[in-house]
Amino acid sequence: MEGRLYLCATPIGNLEDITLRVLRTLKEADLIAAEDTRNSIKLLNHFDIKTPMTSYHEYNKIEKGKQLVEKMLSGSQIALITDAGTPAISDPGEELVDMCYENGISVTSLPGPAACITALTLSGLSTRRFAFEAFLPADKKMRRIVMEEMKEETRTIIMYEAPHRMVKTLEELEEVLGNRRMALVRELTKRHETAFRTTIPEALKRCREEGVRGECVLVIEGKSRALIEEETRESWLMMPLEDHMEYYESRGMDRKNAMKQVAKDRGVGKREIYQQLLDEKE
């Protein structure tokens, strides 16, 4: 039988969220590769799964990945699980998937829980377009670069954060993103699950006063089109009117159409631009 890798989504809290397909696959696999075998044994024992386990995590993903690939090339069926949620999302499983494709090994993903998607659906913010940032980089320089990119992101942003870093992260987010709407979601699918709509400053105030417990997901609204248009208009307004006209005329636009475009850029009527140009000549 041809070897295969099965990406098996496991519960992020409530054990009832595991699928029948994942349970069957975990029982029938030759080997389960787990991020933390000490954590995953609790899940396997709960569902009476006796399949052997081996560790596969961030610190052994290269060497252990090679070993797992060799097993699959020999015909082994291997199930990959993370501590909670869907493997390969902000997880070393992505490297194993890449290694499988490089070696012609089939991969299939068994859908199930993912904290990022669960939090997004609870947020009440736009779900049509979103960007997943996972955990922000620990390196200060890279962290700042990512946050500056987030500042211009128009899609809904989803990110993870540990409770002991929440206040610091919210302080940085307020500095860079300002008063954005957001949802703070914690302890997903567990007994003490909470999700509340707020703003970045209000979330910061609440976390300072009440503290933070449990793993958190932050869902933050993207930069609005209205704000982008306002910032663009303000940048044009800082340019002298004749320079603004020259910008378009130097690109082959006649004066009449240039005035029309300049008026649009500045958010005023064409007659007003015409009058200002006349006034500047006098």
Tab-separated table of C-alpha atoms in Angstrom:
chain	number	residue	atom	x	y	z
A	1	MET	CA	0.000	0.000	0.000
A	2	GLU	CA	1.245	3.482	-0.864
A	3	GLY	CA	2.319	5.596	2.121
A	4	ARG	CA	0.357	8.711	2.917
A	5	LEU	CA	0.317	11.622	5.373
A	6	TYR	CA	-2.973	12.480	7.077
A	7	LEU	CA	-3.308	15.938	8.637
A	8	CYS	CA	-5.772	15.291	11.450
A	9	ALA	CA	-7.476	18.251	13.113
A	10	THR	CA	-8.006	17.722	16.837
A	11	PRO	CA	-10.185	19.658	19.317
A	12	ILE	CA	-9.029	23.067	20.513
A	13	GLY	CA	-10.885	22.548	23.764
A	14	ASN	CA	-14.111	20.594	23.655
A	15	LEU	CA	-13.380	16.921	22.909
A	16	GLU	CA	-16.776	16.541	21.219
A	17	ASP	CA	-15.451	18.580	18.295
A	18	ILE	CA	-13.355	15.714	16.933
A	19	THR	CA	-14.733	14.177	13.731
A	20	LEU	CA	-15.588	10.534	13.141
A	21	ARG	CA	-13.187	10.512	10.197
A	22	VAL	CA	-10.288	11.709	12.361
A	23	LEU	CA	-11.051	9.078	15.009
A	24	ARG	CA	-11.086	6.320	12.408
A	25	THR	CA	-7.859	7.552	10.811
A	26	LEU	CA	-6.038	7.775	14.140
A	27	LYS	CA	-7.069	4.197	14.925
A	28	GLU	CA	-6.121	2.815	11.516
A	29	ALA	CA	-2.815	4.677	10.999
A	30	ASP	CA	0.493	2.880	11.437
A	31	LEU	CA	1.914	5.776	13.417
A	32	ILE	CA	0.770	9.080	14.906
A	33	ALA	CA	3.238	11.975	14.795
A	34	ALA	CA	2.323	14.352	17.621
A	35	GLU	CA	3.619	17.785	18.607
A	36	ASP	CA	3.672	16.755	22.281
A	37	THR	CA	3.105	13.080	23.020
A	38	ARG	CA	2.455	13.827	26.708
A	39	ASN	CA	-0.418	16.073	25.738
A	40	SER	CA	-1.775	13.907	22.930
A	41	ILE	CA	-1.828	10.705	25.000
A	42	LYS	CA	-4.720	12.202	26.964
A	43	LEU	CA	-6.725	12.558	23.750
A	44	LEU	CA	-5.863	9.038	22.576
A	45	ASN	CA	-6.710	7.511	25.946
A	46	HIS	CA	-10.053	9.320	26.026
A	47	PHE	CA	-11.040	7.730	22.712
A	48	ASP	CA	-9.303	4.409	23.447
A	49	ILE	CA	-6.838	4.744	20.552
A	50	LYS	CA	-3.820	2.411	20.831
A	51	THR	CA	-1.845	3.521	17.761
A	52	PRO	CA	1.877	4.116	18.485
A	53	MET	CA	3.033	7.729	18.742
A	54	THR	CA	6.235	9.563	17.984
A	55	SER	CA	7.139	13.204	18.604
A	56	TYR	CA	7.322	15.694	15.756
A	57	HIS	CA	7.774	19.332	16.757
A	58	GLU	CA	9.608	22.584	15.986
A	59	TYR	CA	12.926	21.407	17.414
A	60	ASN	CA	13.204	18.038	15.643
A	61	LYS	CA	11.179	18.717	12.479
A	62	ILE	CA	14.083	18.282	10.056
A	63	GLU	CA	15.585	15.009	11.284
A	64	LYS	CA	12.283	13.496	12.378
A	65	GLY	CA	10.698	14.676	9.146
A	66	LYS	CA	13.268	12.703	7.168
A	67	GLN	CA	12.524	9.600	9.246
A	68	LEU	CA	8.777	9.968	8.732
A	69	VAL	CA	9.255	10.431	4.992
A	70	GLU	CA	11.301	7.216	4.845
A	71	LYS	CA	8.513	5.360	6.641
A	72	MET	CA	5.883	6.686	4.231
A	73	LEU	CA	8.073	5.788	1.234
A	74	SER	CA	8.044	2.265	2.644
A	75	GLY	CA	4.247	2.292	2.752
A	76	SER	CA	3.425	3.578	6.246
A	77	GLN	CA	0.234	5.514	6.866
A	78	ILE	CA	1.080	8.390	9.214
A	79	ALA	CA	-1.347	10.697	10.994
A	80	LEU	CA	-0.034	14.109	12.039
A	81	ILE	CA	-1.631	15.929	14.969
A	82	THR	CA	-0.801	19.128	16.770
A	83	ASP	CA	-1.536	19.958	20.414
A	84	ALA	CA	-4.858	21.458	19.350
A	85	GLY	CA	-6.469	22.419	16.069
A	86	THR	CA	-5.407	21.837	12.488
A	87	PRO	CA	-1.800	20.766	11.758
A	88	ALA	CA	0.349	22.940	9.451
A	89	ILE	CA	-1.369	26.198	10.465
A	90	SER	CA	1.307	28.185	12.318
A	91	ASP	CA	2.819	24.781	13.001
A	92	PRO	CA	5.896	22.753	11.892
A	93	GLY	CA	3.548	20.421	10.041
A	94	GLU	CA	3.898	22.699	7.018
A	95	GLU	CA	7.519	21.540	6.605
A	96	LEU	CA	6.493	17.884	6.698
A	97	VAL	CA	3.849	18.512	4.047
A	98	ASP	CA	6.478	20.175	1.858
A	99	MET	CA	8.858	17.230	2.341
A	100	CYS	CA	6.089	14.817	1.367
A	101	TYR	CA	5.427	16.612	-1.908
A	102	GLU	CA	9.141	16.762	-2.672
A	103	ASN	CA	9.246	12.977	-2.299
A	104	GLY	CA	6.046	12.191	-4.193
A	105	ILE	CA	4.080	11.203	-1.072
A	106	SER	CA	0.340	11.816	-1.047
A	107	VAL	CA	-1.072	14.164	1.587
A	108	THR	CA	-4.658	14.600	2.684
A	109	SER	CA	-6.161	16.981	5.236
A	110	LEU	CA	-9.037	15.964	7.483
A	111	PRO	CA	-11.029	19.136	8.266
A	112	GLY	CA	-11.794	20.115	11.816
A	113	PRO	CA	-11.263	22.796	14.456
A	114	ALA	CA	-9.010	25.805	13.855
A	115	ALA	CA	-8.837	28.568	16.453
A	116	CYS	CA	-8.340	31.295	13.842
A	117	ILE	CA	-11.508	30.464	11.904
A	118	THR	CA	-13.576	29.813	15.028
A	119	ALA	CA	-12.585	33.206	16.462
A	120	LEU	CA	-13.279	34.967	13.156
A	121	THR	CA	-16.826	33.642	13.020
A	122	LEU	CA	-17.397	34.791	16.613
A	123	SER	CA	-15.973	38.267	16.053
A	124	GLY	CA	-18.848	39.894	14.200
A	125	LEU	CA	-16.285	41.582	11.934
A	126	SER	CA	-16.061	41.108	8.174
A	127	THR	CA	-15.359	37.485	7.215
A	128	ARG	CA	-15.247	37.946	3.430
A	129	ARG	CA	-11.518	38.751	3.351
A	130	PHE	CA	-9.083	38.102	6.168
A	131	ALA	CA	-5.367	37.823	6.905
A	132	PHE	CA	-3.900	35.406	9.444
A	133	GLU	CA	-0.842	36.725	11.288
A	134	ALA	CA	-0.534	33.981	13.962
A	135	PHE	CA	1.920	35.079	16.702
A	136	LEU	CA	3.870	38.268	16.095
A	137	PRO	CA	7.665	37.838	15.762
A	138	ALA	CA	9.684	38.009	18.990
A	139	ASP	CA	12.423	40.039	17.289
A	140	LYS	CA	11.672	43.747	17.903
A	141	LYS	CA	12.692	44.884	14.417
A	142	MET	CA	10.663	42.209	12.617
A	143	ARG	CA	7.753	42.773	14.979
A	144	ARG	CA	7.660	46.446	14.051
A	145	ILE	CA	7.871	45.649	10.335
A	146	VAL	CA	4.921	43.252	10.588
A	147	MET	CA	2.872	45.775	12.548
A	148	GLU	CA	3.545	48.483	9.977
A	149	GLU	CA	2.289	46.061	7.314
A	150	MET	CA	-0.800	45.390	9.444
A	151	LYS	CA	-1.428	49.142	9.574
A	152	GLU	CA	-2.118	49.171	5.819
A	153	GLU	CA	-3.985	45.826	5.742
A	154	THR	CA	-7.574	46.240	4.522
A	155	ARG	CA	-8.617	42.678	5.357
A	156	THR	CA	-9.767	41.545	8.802
A	157	ILE	CA	-6.667	40.526	10.784
A	158	ILE	CA	-6.495	37.420	12.975
A	159	MET	CA	-3.626	36.911	15.390
A	160	TYR	CA	-2.743	34.812	18.429
A	161	GLU	CA	-1.244	35.986	21.701
A	162	ALA	CA	-0.275	34.447	25.030
A	163	PRO	CA	-1.933	35.974	28.122
A	164	HIS	CA	1.307	37.211	29.714
A	165	ARG	CA	2.136	39.258	26.580
A	166	MET	CA	-1.350	40.585	25.897
A	167	VAL	CA	-1.016	44.020	27.519
A	168	LYS	CA	2.297	44.753	25.778
A	169	THR	CA	0.930	43.646	22.418
A	170	LEU	CA	-2.221	45.732	22.794
A	171	GLU	CA	-0.080	48.749	23.688
A	172	GLU	CA	1.885	48.280	20.474
A	173	LEU	CA	-1.276	47.740	18.443
A	174	GLU	CA	-2.832	50.923	19.821
A	175	GLU	CA	0.313	52.870	18.929
A	176	VAL	CA	0.398	51.559	15.350
A	177	LEU	CA	-3.260	50.872	14.448
A	178	GLY	CA	-5.021	53.370	16.670
A	179	ASN	CA	-8.680	53.061	17.638
A	180	ARG	CA	-9.641	50.052	15.515
A	181	ARG	CA	-12.632	47.841	16.255
A	182	MET	CA	-11.696	44.324	17.340
A	183	ALA	CA	-12.878	41.202	19.127
A	184	LEU	CA	-10.951	39.527	21.932
A	185	VAL	CA	-11.661	35.811	22.080
A	186	ARG	CA	-10.266	33.441	24.700
A	187	GLU	CA	-10.600	29.817	25.857
A	188	LEU	CA	-12.367	28.817	22.642
A	189	THR	CA	-14.867	25.931	22.962
A	190	LYS	CA	-14.007	25.510	26.661
A	191	ARG	CA	-16.213	26.095	29.704
A	192	HIS	CA	-14.958	29.649	30.234
A	193	GLU	CA	-15.030	30.717	26.576
A	194	THR	CA	-15.439	34.476	26.193
A	195	ALA	CA	-15.733	36.666	23.144
A	196	PHE	CA	-16.396	40.374	23.304
A	197	ARG	CA	-16.496	43.130	20.713
A	198	THR	CA	-14.478	46.163	21.673
A	199	THR	CA	-11.796	48.511	20.385
A	200	ILE	CA	-8.038	48.253	20.826
A	201	PRO	CA	-7.897	50.998	23.523
A	202	GLU	CA	-10.878	49.524	25.389
A	203	ALA	CA	-9.399	46.016	25.240
A	204	LEU	CA	-6.115	47.357	26.611
A	205	LYS	CA	-7.904	49.077	29.499
A	206	ARG	CA	-9.848	45.912	30.324
A	207	CYS	CA	-6.779	43.669	30.226
A	208	ARG	CA	-4.845	46.065	32.481
A	209	GLU	CA	-7.664	46.139	35.019
A	210	GLU	CA	-8.822	42.523	34.954
A	211	GLY	CA	-5.762	40.621	33.765
A	212	VAL	CA	-5.802	37.942	31.072
A	213	ARG	CA	-6.147	34.185	31.383
A	214	GLY	CA	-6.043	31.517	28.724
A	215	GLU	CA	-4.820	31.534	25.151
A	216	CYS	CA	-6.285	34.439	23.194
A	217	VAL	CA	-7.204	35.231	19.610
A	218	LEU	CA	-7.432	38.850	18.498
A	219	VAL	CA	-9.607	39.670	15.510
A	220	ILE	CA	-9.000	43.230	14.296
A	221	GLU	CA	-10.797	45.167	11.590
A	222	GLY	CA	-8.752	46.091	8.544
A	223	LYS	CA	-8.033	49.620	7.418
A	224	SER	CA	-11.221	51.096	5.995
A	225	ARG	CA	-11.483	52.248	2.386
A	226	ALA	CA	-12.807	55.570	3.666
A	227	LEU	CA	-9.651	56.121	5.724
A	228	ILE	CA	-7.438	55.201	2.769
A	229	GLU	CA	-9.281	57.710	0.569
A	230	GLU	CA	-9.015	60.382	3.273
A	231	GLU	CA	-5.261	59.830	3.678
A	232	THR	CA	-4.777	59.936	-0.099
A	233	ARG	CA	-6.776	63.156	-0.358
A	234	GLU	CA	-4.756	64.745	2.466
A	235	SER	CA	-1.494	63.842	0.710
A	236	TRP	CA	-2.715	65.527	-2.491
A	237	LEU	CA	-3.796	68.614	-0.543
A	238	MET	CA	-0.253	69.013	0.768
A	239	MET	CA	0.971	69.408	-2.830
A	240	PRO	CA	0.832	72.915	-4.407
A	241	LEU	CA	-2.033	73.113	-6.899
A	242	GLU	CA	0.165	73.907	-9.932
A	243	ASP	CA	2.456	70.963	-9.049
A	244	HIS	CA	-0.618	68.741	-8.849
A	245	MET	CA	-1.703	69.923	-12.286
A	246	GLU	CA	1.808	69.435	-13.663
A	247	TYR	CA	1.798	65.865	-12.317
A	248	TYR	CA	-0.985	64.922	-14.759
A	249	GLU	CA	-0.089	67.232	-17.623
A	250	SER	CA	3.457	65.872	-17.721
A	251	ARG	CA	1.904	62.447	-18.298
A	252	GLY	CA	0.090	63.559	-21.435
A	253	MET	CA	-3.243	64.673	-19.958
A	254	ASP	CA	-4.746	67.874	-21.412
A	255	ARG	CA	-5.439	70.763	-19.030
A	256	LYS	CA	-9.190	70.265	-18.922
A	257	ASN	CA	-8.942	66.585	-17.944
A	258	ALA	CA	-6.077	67.357	-15.582
A	259	MET	CA	-8.305	69.826	-13.729
A	260	LYS	CA	-11.039	67.224	-13.564
A	261	GLN	CA	-8.668	64.617	-12.067
A	262	VAL	CA	-7.119	67.110	-9.638
A	263	ALA	CA	-10.598	68.079	-8.428
A	264	LYS	CA	-11.389	64.404	-7.836
A	265	ASP	CA	-8.103	63.863	-5.955
A	266	ARG	CA	-8.791	66.835	-3.691
A	267	GLY	CA	-12.459	66.114	-3.141
A	268	VAL	CA	-13.723	69.385	-4.604
A	269	GLY	CA	-15.538	70.534	-7.721
A	270	LYS	CA	-13.732	71.276	-11.011
A	271	ARG	CA	-15.008	74.893	-10.890
A	272	GLU	CA	-13.205	75.403	-7.559
A	273	ILE	CA	-9.903	74.182	-9.043
A	274	TYR	CA	-10.391	76.480	-12.050
A	275	GLN	CA	-11.009	79.454	-9.756
A	276	GLN	CA	-7.984	78.669	-7.570
A	277	LEU	CA	-5.770	78.493	-10.645
A	278	LEU	CA	-7.084	81.860	-11.799
A	279	ASP	CA	-6.528	83.379	-8.354
A	280	GLU	CA	-2.922	82.119	-8.283
A	281	LYS	CA	-2.215	83.795	-11.626
A	282	GLU	CA	-3.455	87.174	-10.402
